[in-house]
Structures are given as structure tokens and as C-alpha cells.
mmCIF file of C-alpha atoms in Angstrom:
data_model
loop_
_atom_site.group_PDB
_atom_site.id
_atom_site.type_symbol
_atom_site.label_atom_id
_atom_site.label_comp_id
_atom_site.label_asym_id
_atom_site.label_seq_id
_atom_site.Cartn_x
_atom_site.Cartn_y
_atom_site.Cartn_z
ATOM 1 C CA UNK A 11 4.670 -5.200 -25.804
ATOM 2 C CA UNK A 12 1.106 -3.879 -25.337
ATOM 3 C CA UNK A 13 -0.852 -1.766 -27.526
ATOM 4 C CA UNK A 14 -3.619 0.531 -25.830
ATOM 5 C CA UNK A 15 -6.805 -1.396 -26.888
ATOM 6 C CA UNK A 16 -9.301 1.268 -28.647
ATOM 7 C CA UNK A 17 -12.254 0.475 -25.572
ATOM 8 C CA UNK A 18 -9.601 2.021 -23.264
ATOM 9 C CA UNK A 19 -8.320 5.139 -25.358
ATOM 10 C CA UNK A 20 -11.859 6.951 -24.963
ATOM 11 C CA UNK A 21 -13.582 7.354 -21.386
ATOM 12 C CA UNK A 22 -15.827 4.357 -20.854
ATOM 13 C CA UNK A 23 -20.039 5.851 -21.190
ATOM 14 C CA UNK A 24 -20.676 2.911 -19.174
ATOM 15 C CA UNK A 25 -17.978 3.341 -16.587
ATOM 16 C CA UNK A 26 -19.410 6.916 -16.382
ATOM 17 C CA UNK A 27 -23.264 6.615 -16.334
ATOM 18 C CA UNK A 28 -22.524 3.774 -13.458
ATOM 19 C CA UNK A 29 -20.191 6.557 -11.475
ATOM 20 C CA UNK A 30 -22.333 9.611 -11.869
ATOM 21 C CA UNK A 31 -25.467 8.244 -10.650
ATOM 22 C CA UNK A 32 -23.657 7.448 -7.597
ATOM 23 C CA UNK A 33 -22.262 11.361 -7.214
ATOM 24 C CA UNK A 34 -24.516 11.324 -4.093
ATOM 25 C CA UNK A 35 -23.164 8.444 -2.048
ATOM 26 C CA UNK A 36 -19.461 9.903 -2.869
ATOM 27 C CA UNK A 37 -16.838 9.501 -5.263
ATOM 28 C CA UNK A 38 -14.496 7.100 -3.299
ATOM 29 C CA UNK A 39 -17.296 4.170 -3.465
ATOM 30 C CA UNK A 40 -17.840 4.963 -7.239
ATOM 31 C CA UNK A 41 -14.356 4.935 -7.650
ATOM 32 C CA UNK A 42 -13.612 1.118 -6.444
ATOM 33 C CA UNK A 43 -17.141 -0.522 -6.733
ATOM 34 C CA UNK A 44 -17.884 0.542 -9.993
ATOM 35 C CA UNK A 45 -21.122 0.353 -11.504
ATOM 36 C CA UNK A 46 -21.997 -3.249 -11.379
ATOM 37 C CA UNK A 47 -21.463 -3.312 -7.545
ATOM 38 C CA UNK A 48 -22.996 -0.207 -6.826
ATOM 39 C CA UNK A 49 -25.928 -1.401 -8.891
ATOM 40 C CA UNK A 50 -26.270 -4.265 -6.527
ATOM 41 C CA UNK A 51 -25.740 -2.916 -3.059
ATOM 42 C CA UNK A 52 -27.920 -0.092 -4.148
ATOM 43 C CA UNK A 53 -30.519 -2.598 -4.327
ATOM 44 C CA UNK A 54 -29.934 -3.769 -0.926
ATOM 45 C CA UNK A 55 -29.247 -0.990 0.818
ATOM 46 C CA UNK A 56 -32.241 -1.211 3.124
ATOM 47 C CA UNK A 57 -30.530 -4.178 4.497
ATOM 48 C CA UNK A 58 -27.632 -2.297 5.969
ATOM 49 C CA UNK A 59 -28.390 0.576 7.853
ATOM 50 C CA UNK A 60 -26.136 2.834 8.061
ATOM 51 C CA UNK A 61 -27.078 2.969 11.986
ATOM 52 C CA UNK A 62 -25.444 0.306 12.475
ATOM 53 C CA UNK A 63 -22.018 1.220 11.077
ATOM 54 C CA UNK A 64 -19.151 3.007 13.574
ATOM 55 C CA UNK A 65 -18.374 6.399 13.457
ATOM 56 C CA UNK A 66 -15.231 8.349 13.159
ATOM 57 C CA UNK A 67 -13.163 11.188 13.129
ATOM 58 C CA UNK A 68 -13.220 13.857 10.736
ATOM 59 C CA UNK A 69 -10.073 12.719 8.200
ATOM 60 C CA UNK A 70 -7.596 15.522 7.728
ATOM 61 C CA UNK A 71 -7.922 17.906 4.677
ATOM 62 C CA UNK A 72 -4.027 17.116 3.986
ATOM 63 C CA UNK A 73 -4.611 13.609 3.817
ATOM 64 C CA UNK A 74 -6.637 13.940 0.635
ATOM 65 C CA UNK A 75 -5.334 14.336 -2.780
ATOM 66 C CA UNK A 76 -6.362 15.497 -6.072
ATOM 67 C CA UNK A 77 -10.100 15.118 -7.381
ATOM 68 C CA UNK A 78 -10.928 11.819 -9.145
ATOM 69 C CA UNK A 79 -11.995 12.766 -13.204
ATOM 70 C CA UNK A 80 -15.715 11.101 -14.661
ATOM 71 C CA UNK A 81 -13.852 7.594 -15.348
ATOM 72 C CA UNK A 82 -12.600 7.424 -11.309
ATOM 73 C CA UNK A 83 -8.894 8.461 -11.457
ATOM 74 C CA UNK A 84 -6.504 11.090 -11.814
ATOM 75 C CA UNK A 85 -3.040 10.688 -13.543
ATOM 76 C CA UNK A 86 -0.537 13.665 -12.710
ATOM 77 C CA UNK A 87 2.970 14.078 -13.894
ATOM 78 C CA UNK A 88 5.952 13.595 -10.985
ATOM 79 C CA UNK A 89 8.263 15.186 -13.243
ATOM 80 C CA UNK A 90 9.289 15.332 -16.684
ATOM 81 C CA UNK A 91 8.195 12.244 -18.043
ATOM 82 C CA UNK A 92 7.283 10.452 -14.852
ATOM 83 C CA UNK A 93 4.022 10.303 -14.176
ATOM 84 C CA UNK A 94 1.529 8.164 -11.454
ATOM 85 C CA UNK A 95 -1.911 6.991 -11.591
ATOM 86 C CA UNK A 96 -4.960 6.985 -8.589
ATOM 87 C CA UNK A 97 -8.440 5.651 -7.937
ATOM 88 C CA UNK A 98 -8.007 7.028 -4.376
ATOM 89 C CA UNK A 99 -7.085 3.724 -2.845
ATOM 90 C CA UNK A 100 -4.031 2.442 -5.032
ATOM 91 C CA UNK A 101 -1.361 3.755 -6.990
ATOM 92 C CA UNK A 102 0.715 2.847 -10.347
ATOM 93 C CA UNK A 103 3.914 5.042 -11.731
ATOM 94 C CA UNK A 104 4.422 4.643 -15.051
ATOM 95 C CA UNK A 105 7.897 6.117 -17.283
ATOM 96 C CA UNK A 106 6.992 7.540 -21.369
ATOM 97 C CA UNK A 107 9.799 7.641 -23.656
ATOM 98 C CA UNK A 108 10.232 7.490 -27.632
ATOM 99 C CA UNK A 109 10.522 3.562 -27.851
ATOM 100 C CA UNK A 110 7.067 3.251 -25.397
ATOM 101 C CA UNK A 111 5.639 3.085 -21.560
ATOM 102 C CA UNK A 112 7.232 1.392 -18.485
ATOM 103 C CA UNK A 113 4.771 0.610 -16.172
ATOM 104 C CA UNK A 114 5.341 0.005 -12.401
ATOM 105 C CA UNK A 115 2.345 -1.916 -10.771
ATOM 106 C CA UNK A 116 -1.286 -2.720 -12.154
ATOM 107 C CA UNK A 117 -3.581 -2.683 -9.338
ATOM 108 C CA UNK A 118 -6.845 -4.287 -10.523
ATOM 109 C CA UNK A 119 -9.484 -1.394 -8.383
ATOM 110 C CA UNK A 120 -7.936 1.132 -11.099
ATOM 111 C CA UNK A 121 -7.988 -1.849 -13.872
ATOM 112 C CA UNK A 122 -8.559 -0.324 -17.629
ATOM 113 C CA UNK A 123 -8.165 2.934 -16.099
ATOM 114 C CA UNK A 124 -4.189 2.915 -15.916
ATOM 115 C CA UNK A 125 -4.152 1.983 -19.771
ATOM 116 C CA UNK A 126 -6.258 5.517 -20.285
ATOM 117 C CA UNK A 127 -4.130 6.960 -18.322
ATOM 118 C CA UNK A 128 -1.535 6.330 -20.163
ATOM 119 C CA UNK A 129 -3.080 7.005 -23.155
ATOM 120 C CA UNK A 130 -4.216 10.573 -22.158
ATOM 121 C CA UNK A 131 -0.684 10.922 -21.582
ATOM 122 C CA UNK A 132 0.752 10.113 -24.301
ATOM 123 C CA UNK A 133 -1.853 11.566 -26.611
ATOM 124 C CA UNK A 134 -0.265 14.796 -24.793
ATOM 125 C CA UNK A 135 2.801 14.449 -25.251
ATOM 126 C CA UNK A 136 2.729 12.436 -28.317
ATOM 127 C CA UNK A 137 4.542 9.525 -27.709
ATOM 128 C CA UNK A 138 4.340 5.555 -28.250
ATOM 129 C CA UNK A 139 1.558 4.388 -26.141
ATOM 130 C CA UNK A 140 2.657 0.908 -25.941
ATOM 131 C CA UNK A 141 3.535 -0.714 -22.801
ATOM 132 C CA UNK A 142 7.015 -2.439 -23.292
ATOM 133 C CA UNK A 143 8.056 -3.111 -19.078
ATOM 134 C CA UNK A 144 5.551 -4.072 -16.309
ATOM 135 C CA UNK A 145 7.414 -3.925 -13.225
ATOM 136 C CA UNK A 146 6.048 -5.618 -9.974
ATOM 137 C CA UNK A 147 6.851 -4.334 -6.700
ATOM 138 C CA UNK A 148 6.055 -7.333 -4.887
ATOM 139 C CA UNK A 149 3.112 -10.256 -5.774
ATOM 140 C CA UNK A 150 0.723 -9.485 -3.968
ATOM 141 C CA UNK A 151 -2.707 -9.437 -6.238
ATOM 142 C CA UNK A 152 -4.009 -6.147 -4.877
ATOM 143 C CA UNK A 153 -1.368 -4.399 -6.376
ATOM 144 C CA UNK A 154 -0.463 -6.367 -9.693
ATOM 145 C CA UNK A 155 -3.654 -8.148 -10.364
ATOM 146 C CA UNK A 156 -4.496 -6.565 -13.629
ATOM 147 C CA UNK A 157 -1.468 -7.508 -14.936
ATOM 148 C CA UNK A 158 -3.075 -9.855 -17.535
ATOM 149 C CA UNK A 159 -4.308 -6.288 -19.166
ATOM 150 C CA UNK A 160 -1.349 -5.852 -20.779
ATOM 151 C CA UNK A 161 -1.111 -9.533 -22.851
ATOM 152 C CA UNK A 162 1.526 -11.860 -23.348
ATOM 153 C CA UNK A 163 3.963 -9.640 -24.987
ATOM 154 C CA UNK A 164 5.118 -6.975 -22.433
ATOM 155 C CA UNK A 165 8.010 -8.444 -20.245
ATOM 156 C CA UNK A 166 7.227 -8.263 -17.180
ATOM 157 C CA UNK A 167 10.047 -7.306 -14.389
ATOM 158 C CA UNK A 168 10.452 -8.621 -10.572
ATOM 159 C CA UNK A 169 12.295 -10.187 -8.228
ATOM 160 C CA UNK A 170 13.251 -14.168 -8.055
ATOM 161 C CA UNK A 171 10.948 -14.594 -5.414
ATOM 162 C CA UNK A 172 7.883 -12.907 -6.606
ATOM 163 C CA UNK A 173 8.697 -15.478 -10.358
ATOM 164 C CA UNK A 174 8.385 -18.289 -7.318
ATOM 165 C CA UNK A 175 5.530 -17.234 -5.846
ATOM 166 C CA UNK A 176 3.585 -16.215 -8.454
ATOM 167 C CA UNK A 177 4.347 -19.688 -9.928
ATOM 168 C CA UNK A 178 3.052 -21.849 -6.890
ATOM 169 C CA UNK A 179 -0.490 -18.766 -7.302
ATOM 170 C CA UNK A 180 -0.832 -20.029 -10.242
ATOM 171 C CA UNK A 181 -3.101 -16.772 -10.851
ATOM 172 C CA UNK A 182 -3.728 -16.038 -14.632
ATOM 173 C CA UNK A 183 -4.092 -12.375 -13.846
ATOM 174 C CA UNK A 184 -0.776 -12.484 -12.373
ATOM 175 C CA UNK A 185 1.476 -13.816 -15.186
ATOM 176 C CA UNK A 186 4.861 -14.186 -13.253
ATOM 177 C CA UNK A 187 7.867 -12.221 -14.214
ATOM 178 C CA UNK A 188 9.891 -13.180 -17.157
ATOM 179 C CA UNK A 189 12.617 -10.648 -16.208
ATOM 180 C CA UNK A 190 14.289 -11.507 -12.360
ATOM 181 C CA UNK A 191 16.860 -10.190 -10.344
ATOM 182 C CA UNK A 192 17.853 -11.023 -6.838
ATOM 183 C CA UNK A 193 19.334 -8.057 -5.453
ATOM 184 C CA UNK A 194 20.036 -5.017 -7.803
ATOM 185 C CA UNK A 195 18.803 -4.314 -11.716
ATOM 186 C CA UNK A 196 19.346 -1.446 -13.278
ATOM 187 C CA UNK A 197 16.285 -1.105 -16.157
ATOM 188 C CA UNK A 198 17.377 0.955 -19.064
ATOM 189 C CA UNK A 199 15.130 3.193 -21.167
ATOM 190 C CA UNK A 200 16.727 6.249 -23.764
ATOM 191 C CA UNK A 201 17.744 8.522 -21.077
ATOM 192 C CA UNK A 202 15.987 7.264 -18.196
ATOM 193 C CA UNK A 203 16.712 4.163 -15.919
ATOM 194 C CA UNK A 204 14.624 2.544 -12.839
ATOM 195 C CA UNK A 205 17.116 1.085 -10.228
ATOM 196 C CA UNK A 206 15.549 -1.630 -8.280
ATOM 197 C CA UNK A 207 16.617 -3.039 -5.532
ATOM 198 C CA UNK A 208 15.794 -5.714 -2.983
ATOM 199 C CA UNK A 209 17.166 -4.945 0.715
ATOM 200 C CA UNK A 210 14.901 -8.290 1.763
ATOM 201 C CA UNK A 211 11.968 -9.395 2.981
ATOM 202 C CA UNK A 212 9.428 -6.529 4.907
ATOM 203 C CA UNK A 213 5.463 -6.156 3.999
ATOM 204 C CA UNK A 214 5.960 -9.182 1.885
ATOM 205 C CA UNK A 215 8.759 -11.866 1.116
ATOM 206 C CA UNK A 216 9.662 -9.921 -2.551
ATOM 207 C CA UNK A 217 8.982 -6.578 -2.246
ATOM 208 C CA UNK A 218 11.412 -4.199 -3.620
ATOM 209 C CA UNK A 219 12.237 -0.097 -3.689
ATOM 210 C CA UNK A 220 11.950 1.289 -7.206
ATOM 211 C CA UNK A 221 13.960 4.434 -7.821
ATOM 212 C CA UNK A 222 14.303 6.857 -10.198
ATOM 213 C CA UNK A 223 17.377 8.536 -9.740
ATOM 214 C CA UNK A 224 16.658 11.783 -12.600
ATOM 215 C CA UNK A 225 12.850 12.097 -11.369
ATOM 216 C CA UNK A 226 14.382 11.742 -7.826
ATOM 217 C CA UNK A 227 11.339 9.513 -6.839
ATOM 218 C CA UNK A 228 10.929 6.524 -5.212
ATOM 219 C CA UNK A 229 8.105 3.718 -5.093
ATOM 220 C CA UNK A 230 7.946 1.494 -2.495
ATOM 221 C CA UNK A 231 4.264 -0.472 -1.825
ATOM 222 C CA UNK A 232 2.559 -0.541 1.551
ATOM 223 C CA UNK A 233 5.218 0.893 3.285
ATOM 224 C CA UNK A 234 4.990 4.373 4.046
ATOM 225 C CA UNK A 235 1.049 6.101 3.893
ATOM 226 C CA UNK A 236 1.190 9.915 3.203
ATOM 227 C CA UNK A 237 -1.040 11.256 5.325
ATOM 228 C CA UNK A 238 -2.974 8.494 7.090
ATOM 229 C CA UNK A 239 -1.617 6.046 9.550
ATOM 230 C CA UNK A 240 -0.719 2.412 8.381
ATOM 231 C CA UNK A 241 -3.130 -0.023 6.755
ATOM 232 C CA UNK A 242 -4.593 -2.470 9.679
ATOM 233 C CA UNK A 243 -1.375 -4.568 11.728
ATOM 234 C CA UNK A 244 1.206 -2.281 10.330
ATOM 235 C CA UNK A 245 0.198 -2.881 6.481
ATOM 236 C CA UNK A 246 -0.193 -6.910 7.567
ATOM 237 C CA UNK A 247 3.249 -7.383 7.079
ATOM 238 C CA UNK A 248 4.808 -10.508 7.385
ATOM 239 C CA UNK A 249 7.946 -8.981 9.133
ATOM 240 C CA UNK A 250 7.497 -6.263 11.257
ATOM 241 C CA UNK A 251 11.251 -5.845 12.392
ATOM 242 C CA UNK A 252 12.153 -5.359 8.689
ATOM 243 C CA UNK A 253 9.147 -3.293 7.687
ATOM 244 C CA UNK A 254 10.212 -0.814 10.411
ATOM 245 C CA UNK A 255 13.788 -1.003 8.978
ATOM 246 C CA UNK A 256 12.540 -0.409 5.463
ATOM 247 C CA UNK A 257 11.521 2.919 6.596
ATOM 248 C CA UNK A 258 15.400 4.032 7.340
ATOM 249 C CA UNK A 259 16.451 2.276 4.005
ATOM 250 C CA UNK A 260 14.078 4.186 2.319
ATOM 251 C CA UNK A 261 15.198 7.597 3.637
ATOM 252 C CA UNK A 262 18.814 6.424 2.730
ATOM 253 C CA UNK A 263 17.835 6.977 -0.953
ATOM 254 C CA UNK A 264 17.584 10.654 -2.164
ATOM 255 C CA UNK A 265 14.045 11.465 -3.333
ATOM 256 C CA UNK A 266 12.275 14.104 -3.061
ATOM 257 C CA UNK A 267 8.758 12.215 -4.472
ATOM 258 C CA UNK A 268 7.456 9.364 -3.089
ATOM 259 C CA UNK A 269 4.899 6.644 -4.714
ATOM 260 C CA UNK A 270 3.721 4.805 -1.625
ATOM 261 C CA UNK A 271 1.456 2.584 -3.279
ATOM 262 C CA UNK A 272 -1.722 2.977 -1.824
ATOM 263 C CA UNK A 273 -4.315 6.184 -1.191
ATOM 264 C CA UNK A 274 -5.002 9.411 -3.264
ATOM 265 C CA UNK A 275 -1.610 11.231 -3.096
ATOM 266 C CA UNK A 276 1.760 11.088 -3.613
ATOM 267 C CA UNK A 277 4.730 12.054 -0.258
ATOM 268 C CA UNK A 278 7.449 14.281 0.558
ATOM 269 C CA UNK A 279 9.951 13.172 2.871
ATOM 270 C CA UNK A 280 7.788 15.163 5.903
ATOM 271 C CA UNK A 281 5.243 12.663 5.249
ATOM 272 C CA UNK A 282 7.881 9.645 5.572
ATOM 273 C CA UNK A 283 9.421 11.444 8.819
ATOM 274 C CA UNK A 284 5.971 11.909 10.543
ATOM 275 C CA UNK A 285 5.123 8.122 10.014
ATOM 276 C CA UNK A 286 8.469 7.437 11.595
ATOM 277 C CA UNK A 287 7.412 8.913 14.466
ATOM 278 C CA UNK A 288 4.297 7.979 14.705
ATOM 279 C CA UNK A 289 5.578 3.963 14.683
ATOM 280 C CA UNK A 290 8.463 5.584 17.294
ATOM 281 C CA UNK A 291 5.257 6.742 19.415
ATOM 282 C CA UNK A 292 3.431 3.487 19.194
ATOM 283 C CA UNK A 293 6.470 1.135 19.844
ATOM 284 C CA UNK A 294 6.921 3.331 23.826
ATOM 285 C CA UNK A 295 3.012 2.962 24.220
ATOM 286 C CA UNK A 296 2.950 -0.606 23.594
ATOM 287 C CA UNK A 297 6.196 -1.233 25.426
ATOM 288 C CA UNK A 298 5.084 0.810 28.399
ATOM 289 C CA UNK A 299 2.005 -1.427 28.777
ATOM 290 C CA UNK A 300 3.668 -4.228 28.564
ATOM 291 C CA UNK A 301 4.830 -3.225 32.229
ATOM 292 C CA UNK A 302 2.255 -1.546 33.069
ATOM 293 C CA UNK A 303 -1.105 -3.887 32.553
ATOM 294 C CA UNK A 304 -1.448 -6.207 35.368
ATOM 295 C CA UNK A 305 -2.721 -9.544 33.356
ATOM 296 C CA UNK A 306 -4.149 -11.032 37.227
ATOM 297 C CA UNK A 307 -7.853 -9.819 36.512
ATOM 298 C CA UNK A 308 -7.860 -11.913 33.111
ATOM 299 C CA UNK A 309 -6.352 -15.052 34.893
ATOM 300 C CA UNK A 310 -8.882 -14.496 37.709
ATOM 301 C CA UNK A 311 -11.761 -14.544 35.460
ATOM 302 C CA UNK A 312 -11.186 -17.009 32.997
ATOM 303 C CA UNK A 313 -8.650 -19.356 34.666
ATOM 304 C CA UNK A 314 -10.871 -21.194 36.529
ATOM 305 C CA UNK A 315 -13.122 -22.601 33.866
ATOM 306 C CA UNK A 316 -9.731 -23.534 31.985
ATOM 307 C CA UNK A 317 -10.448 -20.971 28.873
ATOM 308 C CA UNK A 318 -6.961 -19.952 27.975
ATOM 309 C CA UNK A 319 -7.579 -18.502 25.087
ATOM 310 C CA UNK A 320 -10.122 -15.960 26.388
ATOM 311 C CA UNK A 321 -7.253 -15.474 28.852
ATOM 312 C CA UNK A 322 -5.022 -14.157 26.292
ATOM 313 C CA UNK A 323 -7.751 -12.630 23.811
ATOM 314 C CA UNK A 324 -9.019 -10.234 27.060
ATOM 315 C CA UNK A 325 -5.411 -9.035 28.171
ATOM 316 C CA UNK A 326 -4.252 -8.808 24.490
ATOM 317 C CA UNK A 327 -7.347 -6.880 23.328
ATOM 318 C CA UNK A 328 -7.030 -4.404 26.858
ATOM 319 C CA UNK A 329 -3.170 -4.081 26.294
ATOM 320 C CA UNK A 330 -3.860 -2.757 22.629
ATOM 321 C CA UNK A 331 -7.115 -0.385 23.454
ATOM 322 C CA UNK A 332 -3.822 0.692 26.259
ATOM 323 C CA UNK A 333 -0.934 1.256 23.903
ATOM 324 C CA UNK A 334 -3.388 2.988 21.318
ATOM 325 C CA UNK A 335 -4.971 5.302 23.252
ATOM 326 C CA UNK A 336 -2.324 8.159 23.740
ATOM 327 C CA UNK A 337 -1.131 7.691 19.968
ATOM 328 C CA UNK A 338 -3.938 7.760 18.761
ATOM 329 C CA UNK A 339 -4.782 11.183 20.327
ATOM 330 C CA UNK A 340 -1.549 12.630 19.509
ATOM 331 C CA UNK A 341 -2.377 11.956 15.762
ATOM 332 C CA UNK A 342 -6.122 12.161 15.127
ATOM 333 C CA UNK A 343 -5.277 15.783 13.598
ATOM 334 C CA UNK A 344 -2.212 14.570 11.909
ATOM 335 C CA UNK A 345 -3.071 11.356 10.144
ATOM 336 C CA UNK A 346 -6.161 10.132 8.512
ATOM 337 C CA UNK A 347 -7.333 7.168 10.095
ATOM 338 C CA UNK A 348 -5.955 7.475 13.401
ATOM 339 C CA UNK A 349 -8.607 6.078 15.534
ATOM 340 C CA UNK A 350 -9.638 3.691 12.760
ATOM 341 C CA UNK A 351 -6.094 1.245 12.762
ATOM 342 C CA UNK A 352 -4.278 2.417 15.669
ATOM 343 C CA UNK A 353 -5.486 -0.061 17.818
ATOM 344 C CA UNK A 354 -4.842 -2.923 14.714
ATOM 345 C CA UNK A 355 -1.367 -1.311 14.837
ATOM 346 C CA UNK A 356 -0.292 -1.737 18.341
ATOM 347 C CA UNK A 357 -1.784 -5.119 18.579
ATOM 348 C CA UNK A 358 0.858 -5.893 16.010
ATOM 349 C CA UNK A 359 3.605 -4.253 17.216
ATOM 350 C CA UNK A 360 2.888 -6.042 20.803
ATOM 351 C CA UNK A 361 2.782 -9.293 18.982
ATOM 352 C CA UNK A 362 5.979 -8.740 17.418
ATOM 353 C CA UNK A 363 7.850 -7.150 20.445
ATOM 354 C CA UNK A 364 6.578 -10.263 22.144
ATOM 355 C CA UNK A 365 7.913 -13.007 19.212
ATOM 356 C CA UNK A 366 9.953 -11.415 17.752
ATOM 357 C CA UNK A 367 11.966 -9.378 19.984
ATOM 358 C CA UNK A 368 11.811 -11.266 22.817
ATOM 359 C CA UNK A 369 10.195 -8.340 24.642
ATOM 360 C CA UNK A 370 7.914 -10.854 26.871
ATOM 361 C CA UNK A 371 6.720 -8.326 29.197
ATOM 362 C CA UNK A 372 4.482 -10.690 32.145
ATOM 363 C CA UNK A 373 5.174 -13.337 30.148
ATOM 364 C CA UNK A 374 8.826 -13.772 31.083
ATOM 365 C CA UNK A 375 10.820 -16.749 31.843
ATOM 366 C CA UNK A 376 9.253 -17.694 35.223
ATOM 367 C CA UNK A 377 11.159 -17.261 38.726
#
């Protein structure tokens, strides 16, 4: 079990001074860079011109959440005693109860800032602050790296196969679980309970659905992304077939609040639907190009000097700039980041159509 350390129960000066002298540059770079970073690419900023950086669209207003406090996150209650945790770009959940904190996720870009949060919380509501549970929704180090926060003492909850890969990371900020479970566990806590479940592999080998059946929320990591089209090649997943299933598992369970892991607010079930078809969109684009692009030109110019690979580069670049273009202007109002990953997105989804599937497009079984 982890006790709030005192540095973390009062906002960090430090933390603060670093952040507000970088008010003018905006709050999301303060946010994740923190002072020590900003400090240095402050210092080099005549280096990078901005010039030289892309532009692009306008993000929607909806696609934003709440204001960021001095420190560089917001914590807001889900309901009752269910409460989640931002910097903007990640997301925690954590459950308060008489005998402590269950925790779900410690994503290292909001670091000390989740044990604040929970502090301010519990200061609130005056409750134990300690941390008893630290549940991992899959390994990956972007979203449980600041495990090692919370000592040796919490126990720390996941499935087999995030205990075995965390094991071969060897990572010390990534102690792996002590608690496992291979397809259901049902974690018990006064009143409350967090039913996890693994319905297998999708972003990632291990990653699981975390539900809170009295809250009526669910968590589930770099899945779904309310309001902003998935992270670049569909969240790099390592199975796209089963990371577009996890969507319909997902909507099989009955929340009403949904934890998505990543950006600056939390879903409804519009958000989840409107992703669906979005991916729906992007899977008729890509397969419609498929028949559609005539790969000739790309053999005709690079054939002859032998370059295969440029061969395939050319007509896989062209068929994704295809399949993107019409989604991406269907959704450039809807979804932040539209014109940013689509093209990352359909590149995937051809990839996977194409090995996966079997979809093989000009690339058939030859006559």
C-alpha cells in the first residue's frame, strides 16, 4: 500500500513557476514537457522555426475538455466515488473508499500529478489516501510507466500476459503485476467492485476492459478517442481485426462513461458510435481503392531499374493519400485530427485488409 508522499500533497512551486512562464506558448506543451524541457527547447528555439512545421485544421471545440489547473491536470469525479485524472494527453481512473484508493493506470506525462490528484480528492471527501490496487490495462510504458510511484507495497493487478511481458522489459518503472488473471477477475472494494476482463489480444497482446458496473463506466486504453480520430495506424495496434472487434465488445457492456485512455476528456456512447463509423468510412475508401488505383504507372517507373521497394512505397503511399481523402473531409468538422492521422489510418487498414484479410486487391493470385 502507498502513502501520498508530503512533496505530492501540496502543488509543486517548481512544477508551477516552470508551467506559468510558458502560459504563452500554451498549456498543452507545459502540460507534458514540463519545466526542465521547456527550459531547454526554449533555449533552442531559434533552431526550429516554426516555418518549417505543417499546418492544420482548426481542431473542433468538442474535442477539447476541461481546463488544465497551475500543476497541469484536472481530476473530475465520474460519479460518486469514481473519479479520472488528465494532463490533456493521457488518462488514469482511480476508485476512493474507507479502506483506501484503487488506481487504474499511471501514465508517467501526468507522473506525481495523479498522487495529488488523489490527494485533493480525498482531502475532499475525507478519506484514506493510500493507494492499496494499481491496476494495468495493458504494459505498455506510456500508460503504466510511473508505476514505480507508488513503492513496493501496493499490489499491483493485470493480466498473465502483461506479468510475462513486463518480466522479459525488465523495466523498474514497470514493476510487473503481482495479482493475474487470464480471462475474468472480479476486484472487490466495500461496496464497489471493478470487473475486468480480457476478450484477447487488440491494441496490444494484454490489454483488457475495466468496468465498473455501479459507476456504469468503462476504461478501455487506446481504443476508442472521444472526439479526435485514432492515434497514427489505428492506435499502432498489433491486431487490427481485433481492435476493430473491440469496438462492438465494448458497446456490449452497459456504460454510460467512458475512460478511453488518452486526450483531455472523458466519452459517451455518441462518441464510441461516431468512431465506429468513421473506421466503417475508412475500411469502403481503402477497399474501393484497392480496385480502383491502377499500380502500372509505379511498375513503369521504377521497374526497370529493379527498385521494388520504391515500387511498393509509391503505390502504397498514393493508395493511402486515395482512401484518406474523402474521410478525411467527411470528418475534419467532426473529429480532431482528421487530416493529421487519416492518412496513417488507412495505410493501416490497407495493410491489414491486404495480410490479414486476404483482401489482395492487384495483388491477387496471378492468372
Amino acid at each position: 500500500m502507498t502513502d501520498i508522499p508530503e512533496t505530492a500533497k501540496h502543488p509543486s512551486r517548481r512544477g508551477f513557476l516552470g508551467r506559468a512562464a510558458l502560459i504563452a506558448a500554451g498549456p498543452t506543451a507545459a502540460a507534458i514537457l514540463g519545466p526542465t524541457l521547456i527550459t531547454t527547447g526554449a533555449a533552442k528555439a531559434e533552431a526550429a522555426s516554426v516555418d518549417d512545421l505543417p499546418s492544420f485544421a482548426p481542431v473542433p471545440p468538442s474535442s477539447f475538455g476541461p481546463p488544465l489547473n497551475a500543476d497541469g491536470y484536472y481530476v473530475g469525479q465520474i460519479r460518486d466515488n469514481l473519479y479520472w485524472v488528465t494532463d490533456g494527453f493521457y488518462q488514469s481512473m482511480f476508485v476512493t473508499g474507507t479502506r483506501g484508493v484503487v488506481v487504474v493506470d499511471a501514465p508517467p506525462t501526468i507522473g506525481h500529478n495523479l498522487l495529488r490528484a488523489i490527494n485533493q480528492i480525498t482531502a475532499r471527501t475525507d478519506t484514506p489516501s493510500t493507494v492499496t490496487h494499481l491496476v494495468y490495462s495493458h504494459f505498455h510504458a506510456d500508460h503504466i510507466g510511473a508505476s514505480s510511484i507508488f513503492g513496493g507495497d501496493v499490489v499491483r493487478v493485470g493480466h498473465v500476459q502483461t506479468q510475462r511481458l513486463l518480466r522479459e522489459a525488465g523495466d523498474p518503472n514497470r514493476p510487473p503485476p503481482t495479482m493475474t488473471f487470464k480471462e475474468h477477475h472480479v476486484l472487490e472494494f466495500g461496496d464497489d467492485r471493478l470487473e475486468l476482463a480480457f476478450h484477447g489480444p487488440n491494441h496490444s497482446p494484454d490489454n483488457i476492459f475495466i468496468y465498473a458496473p455501479r459507476h456504469r463506466a468503462l476504461m478501455v486504453v487506446d481504443v476508442f478517442f472521444p472526439g479526435w480520430v485514432p492515434f497514427k495506424s489505428l492506435a499502432v495496434s498489433q491486431d487490427i481485426p481485433a481492435w476493430v472487434r473491440a469496438h462492438d465488445i465494448a458497446m456490449d457492456y452497459g456504460w454510460t462513461t467512458l475512460v478511453s485512455g488518452h486526450l483531455g476528456r472523458l466519452g459517451v456512447r455518441a462518441d464510441a458510435e461516431l468512431q465506429r463509423r468513421y473506421i466503417g468510412d475508412l475500411d469502403a475508401s481503402v477497399k474501393q481503392t484497392m480496385t480502383s488505383l491502377d499500380p502500372t504507372p509505379f511498375f513503369q517507373q521504377y521497374g526497370p531499374s529493379g527498385n521494388a521497394w520504391a515500387i511498393f512505397k509509391t503505390y502504397l503511399d498514393a493508395a493511402a493519400q486515395q482512401a484518406a481523402a474523402p474521410v478525411t473531409e467527411k470528418y475534419l468538422h467532426k473529429l480532431g485530427g482528421a487530416d493529421v492521422f487519416t492518412v496513417d489510418n488507412a495505410a493501416a487498414l490497407f495493410e491489414s485488409l491486404r495480410i490479414d484479410a486476404g483482401t489482395l486487391g492487384p495483388f491477387g493470385i496471378r492468372p
